[in-house]
PDB file of N, CA, C and O in Angstrom:
ATOM      1  N   ALA A  18      63.993  30.743-227.524  1.00 65.00           N
ATOM      2  CA  ALA A  18      63.633  32.105-227.154  1.00 65.00           C
ATOM      3  C   ALA A  18      62.437  32.109-226.207  1.00 65.00           C
ATOM      4  O   ALA A  18      62.413  32.886-225.275  1.00 65.00           O
ATOM      5  N   ASP A  19      61.453  31.266-226.481  1.00 93.00           N
ATOM      6  CA  ASP A  19      60.266  31.222-225.615  1.00 93.00           C
ATOM      7  C   ASP A  19      60.615  30.776-224.202  1.00 93.00           C
ATOM      8  O   ASP A  19      60.074  31.313-223.237  1.00 93.00           O
ATOM      9  N   LEU A  20      61.515  29.805-224.072  1.00 92.00           N
ATOM     10  CA  LEU A  20      61.899  29.315-222.756  1.00 92.00           C
ATOM     11  C   LEU A  20      62.538  30.432-221.945  1.00 92.00           C
ATOM     12  O   LEU A  20      62.162  30.677-220.798  1.00 92.00           O
ATOM     13  N   GLY A  21      63.494  31.111-222.529  1.00 93.00           N
ATOM     14  CA  GLY A  21      64.167  32.205-221.833  1.00 93.00           C
ATOM     15  C   GLY A  21      63.213  33.310-221.439  1.00 93.00           C
ATOM     16  O   GLY A  21      63.293  33.854-220.336  1.00 93.00           O
ATOM     17  N   LYS A  22      62.279  33.650-222.332  1.00 94.00           N
ATOM     18  CA  LYS A  22      61.295  34.694-222.033  1.00 94.00           C
ATOM     19  C   LYS A  22      60.385  34.266-220.885  1.00 94.00           C
ATOM     20  O   LYS A  22      60.099  35.060-219.983  1.00 94.00           O
ATOM     21  N   THR A  23      59.945  33.028-220.894  1.00 95.00           N
ATOM     22  CA  THR A  23      59.086  32.527-219.820  1.00 95.00           C
ATOM     23  C   THR A  23      59.813  32.565-218.483  1.00 95.00           C
ATOM     24  O   THR A  23      59.237  32.974-217.468  1.00 95.00           O
ATOM     25  N   ILE A  24      61.061  32.143-218.484  1.00 95.00           N
ATOM     26  CA  ILE A  24      61.862  32.155-217.251  1.00 95.00           C
ATOM     27  C   ILE A  24      62.009  33.584-216.737  1.00 95.00           C
ATOM     28  O   ILE A  24      61.768  33.863-215.557  1.00 95.00           O
ATOM     29  N   ALA A  25      62.400  34.491-217.614  1.00 94.00           N
ATOM     30  CA  ALA A  25      62.607  35.879-217.212  1.00 94.00           C
ATOM     31  C   ALA A  25      61.304  36.549-216.787  1.00 94.00           C
ATOM     32  O   ALA A  25      61.268  37.251-215.766  1.00 94.00           O
ATOM     33  N   ASP A  26      60.248  36.344-217.548  1.00 95.00           N
ATOM     34  CA  ASP A  26      58.962  36.975-217.240  1.00 95.00           C
ATOM     35  C   ASP A  26      58.403  36.528-215.893  1.00 95.00           C
ATOM     36  O   ASP A  26      57.657  37.271-215.251  1.00 95.00           O
ATOM     37  N   ASN A  27      58.731  35.322-215.476  1.00 96.00           N
ATOM     38  CA  ASN A  27      58.206  34.782-214.222  1.00 96.00           C
ATOM     39  C   ASN A  27      59.215  34.835-213.083  1.00 96.00           C
ATOM     40  O   ASN A  27      58.974  34.275-212.019  1.00 96.00           O
ATOM     41  N   ASP A  28      60.336  35.508-213.321  1.00 94.00           N
ATOM     42  CA  ASP A  28      61.371  35.693-212.298  1.00 94.00           C
ATOM     43  C   ASP A  28      61.815  34.368-211.676  1.00 94.00           C
ATOM     44  O   ASP A  28      61.979  34.245-210.467  1.00 94.00           O
ATOM     45  N   ILE A  29      61.964  33.357-212.524  1.00 92.00           N
ATOM     46  CA  ILE A  29      62.398  32.031-212.076  1.00 92.00           C
ATOM     47  C   ILE A  29      63.907  32.044-211.908  1.00 92.00           C
ATOM     48  O   ILE A  29      64.631  32.501-212.800  1.00 92.00           O
ATOM     49  N   LYS A  30      64.397  31.561-210.790  1.00 89.00           N
ATOM     50  CA  LYS A  30      65.832  31.565-210.505  1.00 89.00           C
ATOM     51  C   LYS A  30      66.461  30.184-210.586  1.00 89.00           C
ATOM     52  O   LYS A  30      67.657  30.058-210.806  1.00 89.00           O
ATOM     53  N   VAL A  31      65.666  29.133-210.363  1.00 88.00           N
ATOM     54  CA  VAL A  31      66.193  27.770-210.339  1.00 88.00           C
ATOM     55  C   VAL A  31      65.263  26.863-211.137  1.00 88.00           C
ATOM     56  O   VAL A  31      64.047  26.897-210.964  1.00 88.00           O
ATOM     57  N   ILE A  32      65.867  26.056-212.010  1.00 90.00           N
ATOM     58  CA  ILE A  32      65.137  25.059-212.789  1.00 90.00           C
ATOM     59  C   ILE A  32      65.595  23.688-212.310  1.00 90.00           C
ATOM     60  O   ILE A  32      66.785  23.375-212.374  1.00 90.00           O
ATOM     61  N   LEU A  33      64.687  22.878-211.805  1.00 86.00           N
ATOM     62  CA  LEU A  33      65.024  21.522-211.358  1.00 86.00           C
ATOM     63  C   LEU A  33      64.874  20.553-212.514  1.00 86.00           C
ATOM     64  O   LEU A  33      63.867  20.579-213.223  1.00 86.00           O
ATOM     65  N   MET A  34      65.891  19.703-212.673  1.00 88.00           N
ATOM     66  CA  MET A  34      65.854  18.693-213.727  1.00 88.00           C
ATOM     67  C   MET A  34      66.360  17.376-213.162  1.00 88.00           C
ATOM     68  O   MET A  34      67.142  17.363-212.215  1.00 88.00           O
ATOM     69  N   HIS A  35      65.921  16.278-213.753  1.00 85.00           N
ATOM     70  CA  HIS A  35      66.360  14.974-213.282  1.00 85.00           C
ATOM     71  C   HIS A  35      67.605  14.490-214.012  1.00 85.00           C
ATOM     72  O   HIS A  35      68.173  13.468-213.661  1.00 85.00           O
ATOM     73  N   GLU A  36      68.029  15.230-215.042  1.00 89.00           N
ATOM     74  CA  GLU A  36      69.261  14.916-215.757  1.00 89.00           C
ATOM     75  C   GLU A  36      69.809  16.218-216.329  1.00 89.00           C
ATOM     76  O   GLU A  36      69.109  17.227-216.380  1.00 89.00           O
ATOM     77  N   ALA A  37      71.051  16.189-216.756  1.00 91.00           N
ATOM     78  CA  ALA A  37      71.676  17.397-217.288  1.00 91.00           C
ATOM     79  C   ALA A  37      70.891  17.921-218.491  1.00 91.00           C
ATOM     80  O   ALA A  37      70.385  17.149-219.304  1.00 91.00           O
ATOM     81  N   ALA A  38      70.805  19.229-218.571  1.00 91.00           N
ATOM     82  CA  ALA A  38      70.083  19.864-219.675  1.00 91.00           C
ATOM     83  C   ALA A  38      70.910  19.800-220.950  1.00 91.00           C
ATOM     84  O   ALA A  38      72.142  19.813-220.911  1.00 91.00           O
ATOM     85  N   ALA A  39      70.226  19.763-222.071  1.00 94.00           N
ATOM     86  CA  ALA A  39      70.894  19.868-223.370  1.00 94.00           C
ATOM     87  C   ALA A  39      71.576  21.239-223.422  1.00 94.00           C
ATOM     88  O   ALA A  39      71.106  22.195-222.789  1.00 94.00           O
ATOM     89  N   PRO A  40      72.679  21.347-224.140  1.00 95.00           N
ATOM     90  CA  PRO A  40      73.424  22.617-224.171  1.00 95.00           C
ATOM     91  C   PRO A  40      72.573  23.833-224.536  1.00 95.00           C
ATOM     92  O   PRO A  40      72.720  24.896-223.923  1.00 95.00           O
ATOM     93  N   GLU A  41      71.657  23.682-225.489  1.00 94.00           N
ATOM     94  CA  GLU A  41      70.835  24.829-225.874  1.00 94.00           C
ATOM     95  C   GLU A  41      69.847  25.220-224.771  1.00 94.00           C
ATOM     96  O   GLU A  41      69.552  26.396-224.576  1.00 94.00           O
ATOM     97  N   VAL A  42      69.358  24.242-224.029  1.00 94.00           N
ATOM     98  CA  VAL A  42      68.463  24.532-222.900  1.00 94.00           C
ATOM     99  C   VAL A  42      69.255  25.197-221.782  1.00 94.00           C
ATOM    100  O   VAL A  42      68.818  26.199-221.208  1.00 94.00           O
ATOM    101  N   ASP A  43      70.426  24.662-221.482  1.00 94.00           N
ATOM    102  CA  ASP A  43      71.281  25.230-220.443  1.00 94.00           C
ATOM    103  C   ASP A  43      71.617  26.683-220.780  1.00 94.00           C
ATOM    104  O   ASP A  43      71.542  27.559-219.917  1.00 94.00           O
ATOM    105  N   SER A  44      71.946  26.962-222.022  1.00 94.00           N
ATOM    106  CA  SER A  44      72.272  28.330-222.452  1.00 94.00           C
ATOM    107  C   SER A  44      71.077  29.260-222.293  1.00 94.00           C
ATOM    108  O   SER A  44      71.225  30.394-221.824  1.00 94.00           O
ATOM    109  N   ALA A  45      69.904  28.786-222.672  1.00 94.00           N
ATOM    110  CA  ALA A  45      68.696  29.611-222.558  1.00 94.00           C
ATOM    111  C   ALA A  45      68.379  29.922-221.099  1.00 94.00           C
ATOM    112  O   ALA A  45      68.015  31.053-220.760  1.00 94.00           O
ATOM    113  N   VAL A  46      68.536  28.933-220.234  1.00 95.00           N
ATOM    114  CA  VAL A  46      68.271  29.125-218.805  1.00 95.00           C
ATOM    115  C   VAL A  46      69.247  30.152-218.236  1.00 95.00           C
ATOM    116  O   VAL A  46      68.847  31.096-217.548  1.00 95.00           O
ATOM    117  N   LYS A  47      70.527  29.989-218.523  1.00 94.00           N
ATOM    118  CA  LYS A  47      71.533  30.926-218.010  1.00 94.00           C
ATOM    119  C   LYS A  47      71.332  32.326-218.564  1.00 94.00           C
ATOM    120  O   LYS A  47      71.459  33.309-217.832  1.00 94.00           O
ATOM    121  N   ALA A  48      71.011  32.433-219.839  1.00 95.00           N
ATOM    122  CA  ALA A  48      70.790  33.742-220.455  1.00 95.00           C
ATOM    123  C   ALA A  48      69.598  34.465-219.818  1.00 95.00           C
ATOM    124  O   ALA A  48      69.566  35.694-219.771  1.00 95.00           O
ATOM    125  N   ALA A  49      68.647  33.700-219.297  1.00 95.00           N
ATOM    126  CA  ALA A  49      67.466  34.278-218.651  1.00 95.00           C
ATOM    127  C   ALA A  49      67.719  34.610-217.183  1.00 95.00           C
ATOM    128  O   ALA A  49      66.841  35.107-216.497  1.00 95.00           O
ATOM    129  N   GLY A  50      68.928  34.304-216.695  1.00 93.00           N
ATOM    130  CA  GLY A  50      69.272  34.637-215.317  1.00 93.00           C
ATOM    131  C   GLY A  50      68.957  33.565-214.300  1.00 93.00           C
ATOM    132  O   GLY A  50      68.913  33.831-213.103  1.00 93.00           O
ATOM    133  N   ALA A  51      68.732  32.363-214.757  1.00 93.00           N
ATOM    134  CA  ALA A  51      68.427  31.254-213.847  1.00 93.00           C
ATOM    135  C   ALA A  51      69.547  30.225-213.899  1.00 93.00           C
ATOM    136  O   ALA A  51      70.502  30.367-214.658  1.00 93.00           O
ATOM    137  N   ARG A  52      69.410  29.211-213.087  1.00 89.00           N
ATOM    138  CA  ARG A  52      70.388  28.133-213.105  1.00 89.00           C
ATOM    139  C   ARG A  52      69.673  26.796-213.080  1.00 89.00           C
ATOM    140  O   ARG A  52      68.577  26.682-212.537  1.00 89.00           O
ATOM    141  N   VAL A  53      70.319  25.804-213.673  1.00 91.00           N
ATOM    142  CA  VAL A  53      69.795  24.439-213.674  1.00 91.00           C
ATOM    143  C   VAL A  53      70.373  23.702-212.478  1.00 91.00           C
ATOM    144  O   VAL A  53      71.580  23.755-212.238  1.00 91.00           O
ATOM    145  N   VAL A  54      69.517  23.045-211.727  1.00 87.00           N
ATOM    146  CA  VAL A  54      69.952  22.170-210.640  1.00 87.00           C
ATOM    147  C   VAL A  54      69.486  20.767-211.001  1.00 87.00           C
ATOM    148  O   VAL A  54      68.291  20.529-211.174  1.00 87.00           O
ATOM    149  N   VAL A  55      70.440  19.862-211.135  1.00 86.00           N
ATOM    150  CA  VAL A  55      70.124  18.471-211.451  1.00 86.00           C
ATOM    151  C   VAL A  55      69.879  17.737-210.139  1.00 86.00           C
ATOM    152  O   VAL A  55      70.739  17.716-209.266  1.00 86.00           O
ATOM    153  N   VAL A  56      68.707  17.173-210.017  1.00 81.00           N
ATOM    154  CA  VAL A  56      68.302  16.459-208.812  1.00 81.00           C
ATOM    155  C   VAL A  56      68.424  14.966-209.075  1.00 81.00           C
ATOM    156  O   VAL A  56      67.794  14.437-210.000  1.00 81.00           O
ATOM    157  N   ASN A  57      69.233  14.312-208.286  1.00 78.00           N
ATOM    158  CA  ASN A  57      69.402  12.869-208.410  1.00 78.00           C
ATOM    159  C   ASN A  57      68.115  12.186-207.956  1.00 78.00           C
ATOM    160  O   ASN A  57      67.633  12.420-206.856  1.00 78.00           O
ATOM    161  N   THR A  58      67.556  11.367-208.817  1.00 77.00           N
ATOM    162  CA  THR A  58      66.314  10.661-208.469  1.00 77.00           C
ATOM    163  C   THR A  58      66.537   9.168-208.293  1.00 77.00           C
ATOM    164  O   THR A  58      65.583   8.425-208.089  1.00 77.00           O
ATOM    165  N   ASP A  59      67.794   8.744-208.365  1.00 82.00           N
ATOM    166  CA  ASP A  59      68.115   7.328-208.216  1.00 82.00           C
ATOM    167  C   ASP A  59      68.676   7.066-206.829  1.00 82.00           C
ATOM    168  O   ASP A  59      69.444   7.855-206.299  1.00 82.00           O
ATOM    169  N   GLY A  60      68.301   5.962-206.272  1.00 81.00           N
ATOM    170  CA  GLY A  60      68.829   5.571-204.979  1.00 81.00           C
ATOM    171  C   GLY A  60      67.941   4.537-204.328  1.00 81.00           C
ATOM    172  O   GLY A  60      66.752   4.440-204.635  1.00 81.00           O
ATOM    173  N   GLU A  61      68.530   3.807-203.441  1.00 87.00           N
ATOM    174  CA  GLU A  61      67.781   2.753-202.761  1.00 87.00           C
ATOM    175  C   GLU A  61      66.942   3.285-201.604  1.00 87.00           C
ATOM    176  O   GLU A  61      65.957   2.678-201.234  1.00 87.00           O
ATOM    177  N   ASP A  62      67.350   4.430-201.062  1.00 88.00           N
ATOM    178  CA  ASP A  62      66.649   5.002-199.919  1.00 88.00           C
ATOM    179  C   ASP A  62      65.921   6.268-200.375  1.00 88.00           C
ATOM    180  O   ASP A  62      66.537   7.328-200.515  1.00 88.00           O
ATOM    181  N   PRO A  63      64.616   6.185-200.627  1.00 84.00           N
ATOM    182  CA  PRO A  63      63.878   7.343-201.136  1.00 84.00           C
ATOM    183  C   PRO A  63      63.979   8.571-200.233  1.00 84.00           C
ATOM    184  O   PRO A  63      64.039   9.695-200.711  1.00 84.00           O
ATOM    185  N   LEU A  64      64.016   8.371-198.934  1.00 88.00           N
ATOM    186  CA  LEU A  64      64.123   9.490-198.007  1.00 88.00           C
ATOM    187  C   LEU A  64      65.462  10.200-198.166  1.00 88.00           C
ATOM    188  O   LEU A  64      65.529  11.433-198.196  1.00 88.00           O
ATOM    189  N   ALA A  65      66.540   9.447-198.299  1.00 89.00           N
ATOM    190  CA  ALA A  65      67.864  10.039-198.494  1.00 89.00           C
ATOM    191  C   ALA A  65      67.936  10.787-199.823  1.00 89.00           C
ATOM    192  O   ALA A  65      68.526  11.868-199.909  1.00 89.00           O
ATOM    193  N   VAL A  66      67.317  10.233-200.859  1.00 85.00           N
ATOM    194  CA  VAL A  66      67.289  10.893-202.166  1.00 85.00           C
ATOM    195  C   VAL A  66      66.529  12.219-202.063  1.00 85.00           C
ATOM    196  O   VAL A  66      66.979  13.252-202.560  1.00 85.00           O
ATOM    197  N   LEU A  67      65.397  12.214-201.390  1.00 85.00           N
ATOM    198  CA  LEU A  67      64.604  13.419-201.214  1.00 85.00           C
ATOM    199  C   LEU A  67      65.362  14.458-200.392  1.00 85.00           C
ATOM    200  O   LEU A  67      65.356  15.648-200.718  1.00 85.00           O
ATOM    201  N   GLU A  68      66.027  14.019-199.339  1.00 89.00           N
ATOM    202  CA  GLU A  68      66.803  14.937-198.503  1.00 89.00           C
ATOM    203  C   GLU A  68      67.932  15.589-199.312  1.00 89.00           C
ATOM    204  O   GLU A  68      68.150  16.801-199.234  1.00 89.00           O
ATOM    205  N   ALA A  69      68.637  14.804-200.087  1.00 86.00           N
ATOM    206  CA  ALA A  69      69.722  15.338-200.914  1.00 86.00           C
ATOM    207  C   ALA A  69      69.184  16.332-201.949  1.00 86.00           C
ATOM    208  O   ALA A  69      69.793  17.372-202.205  1.00 86.00           O
ATOM    209  N   ALA A  70      68.035  16.019-202.531  1.00 83.00           N
ATOM    210  CA  ALA A  70      67.425  16.922-203.505  1.00 83.00           C
ATOM    211  C   ALA A  70      67.048  18.243-202.845  1.00 83.00           C
ATOM    212  O   ALA A  70      67.278  19.320-203.408  1.00 83.00           O
ATOM    213  N   GLY A  71      66.494  18.163-201.667  1.00 86.00           N
ATOM    214  CA  GLY A  71      66.130  19.376-200.930  1.00 86.00           C
ATOM    215  C   GLY A  71      67.351  20.223-200.605  1.00 86.00           C
ATOM    216  O   GLY A  71      67.319  21.450-200.741  1.00 86.00           O
ATOM    217  N   GLN A  72      68.437  19.576-200.209  1.00 88.00           N
ATOM    218  CA  GLN A  72      69.669  20.303-199.914  1.00 88.00           C
ATOM    219  C   GLN A  72      70.221  20.976-201.157  1.00 88.00           C
ATOM    220  O   GLN A  72      70.680  22.123-201.103  1.00 88.00           O
ATOM    221  N   SER A  73      70.177  20.307-202.291  1.00 82.00           N
ATOM    222  CA  SER A  73      70.639  20.896-203.540  1.00 82.00           C
ATOM    223  C   SER A  73      69.834  22.138-203.903  1.00 82.00           C
ATOM    224  O   SER A  73      70.382  23.155-204.330  1.00 82.00           O
ATOM    225  N   LEU A  74      68.544  22.040-203.719  1.00 82.00           N
ATOM    226  CA  LEU A  74      67.666  23.180-204.023  1.00 82.00           C
ATOM    227  C   LEU A  74      67.951  24.353-203.089  1.00 82.00           C
ATOM    228  O   LEU A  74      68.091  25.494-203.544  1.00 82.00           O
ATOM    229  N   VAL A  75      68.075  24.092-201.808  1.00 87.00           N
ATOM    230  CA  VAL A  75      68.350  25.158-200.844  1.00 87.00           C
ATOM    231  C   VAL A  75      69.690  25.826-201.149  1.00 87.00           C
ATOM    232  O   VAL A  75      69.800  27.063-201.134  1.00 87.00           O
ATOM    233  N   GLN A  76      70.701  25.036-201.468  1.00 85.00           N
ATOM    234  CA  GLN A  76      72.004  25.604-201.786  1.00 85.00           C
ATOM    235  C   GLN A  76      71.939  26.477-203.028  1.00 85.00           C
ATOM    236  O   GLN A  76      72.520  27.555-203.076  1.00 85.00           O
ATOM    237  N   ALA A  77      71.232  26.030-204.037  1.00 81.00           N
ATOM    238  CA  ALA A  77      71.104  26.810-205.273  1.00 81.00           C
ATOM    239  C   ALA A  77      70.370  28.121-205.023  1.00 81.00           C
ATOM    240  O   ALA A  77      70.770  29.170-205.525  1.00 81.00           O
ATOM    241  N   MET A  78      69.313  28.049-204.257  1.00 79.00           N
ATOM    242  CA  MET A  78      68.546  29.265-203.970  1.00 79.00           C
ATOM    243  C   MET A  78      69.349  30.230-203.100  1.00 79.00           C
ATOM    244  O   MET A  78      69.305  31.447-203.320  1.00 79.00           O
ATOM    245  N   ALA A  79      70.081  29.718-202.138  1.00 84.00           N
ATOM    246  CA  ALA A  79      70.898  30.568-201.284  1.00 84.00           C
ATOM    247  C   ALA A  79      71.997  31.241-202.092  1.00 84.00           C
ATOM    248  O   ALA A  79      72.295  32.427-201.894  1.00 84.00           O
ATOM    249  N   ALA A  80      72.582  30.530-203.029  1.00 80.00           N
ATOM    250  CA  ALA A  80      73.648  31.089-203.865  1.00 80.00           C
ATOM    251  C   ALA A  80      73.116  32.226-204.735  1.00 80.00           C
ATOM    252  O   ALA A  80      73.865  33.146-205.080  1.00 80.00           O
ATOM    253  N   ASP A  81      71.834  32.172-205.071  1.00 66.00           N
ATOM    254  CA  ASP A  81      71.235  33.202-205.903  1.00 66.00           C
ATOM    255  C   ASP A  81      70.541  34.291-205.075  1.00 66.00           C
ATOM    256  O   ASP A  81      69.919  35.181-205.635  1.00 66.00           O
ATOM    257  N   GLY A  82      70.608  34.172-203.768  1.00 66.00           N
ATOM    258  CA  GLY A  82      69.956  35.153-202.929  1.00 66.00           C
ATOM    259  C   GLY A  82      68.452  35.006-202.860  1.00 66.00           C
ATOM    260  O   GLY A  82      67.745  35.896-202.421  1.00 66.00           O
ATOM    261  N   ALA A  83      67.950  33.851-203.271  1.00 55.00           N
ATOM    262  CA  ALA A  83      66.501  33.637-203.291  1.00 55.00           C
ATOM    263  C   ALA A  83      66.009  32.945-202.040  1.00 55.00           C
ATOM    264  O   ALA A  83      64.820  32.752-201.862  1.00 55.00           O
ATOM    265  N   GLY A  84      66.897  32.517-201.177  1.00 48.00           N
ATOM    266  CA  GLY A  84      66.444  31.739-200.044  1.00 48.00           C
ATOM    267  C   GLY A  84      66.658  32.326-198.728  1.00 48.00           C
ATOM    268  O   GLY A  84      66.924  33.322-198.302  1.00 48.00           O
TER     269      GLY A  84
END
C-alpha cells in the first residue's frame, strides 16, 4: 500500500528496474498508474547497454504521454 501511495502521490509514471518485479510489486505499480520498465544492465559494450536503456525509457514515457 505504501509503494502505491508513494507512486501516486509523486505522479511517477515509470519505474526502472534491473530485473522483473515480483508480482505484488508489479501489481502495486500498475494500480498506482505507473509501469515497470526493466533495463538490461548486462552486456559487453557499456555504451550500447546505456543506449538501449535510454531507448527503453523514452519509449515507455512516450507511451504514457510523459515524454
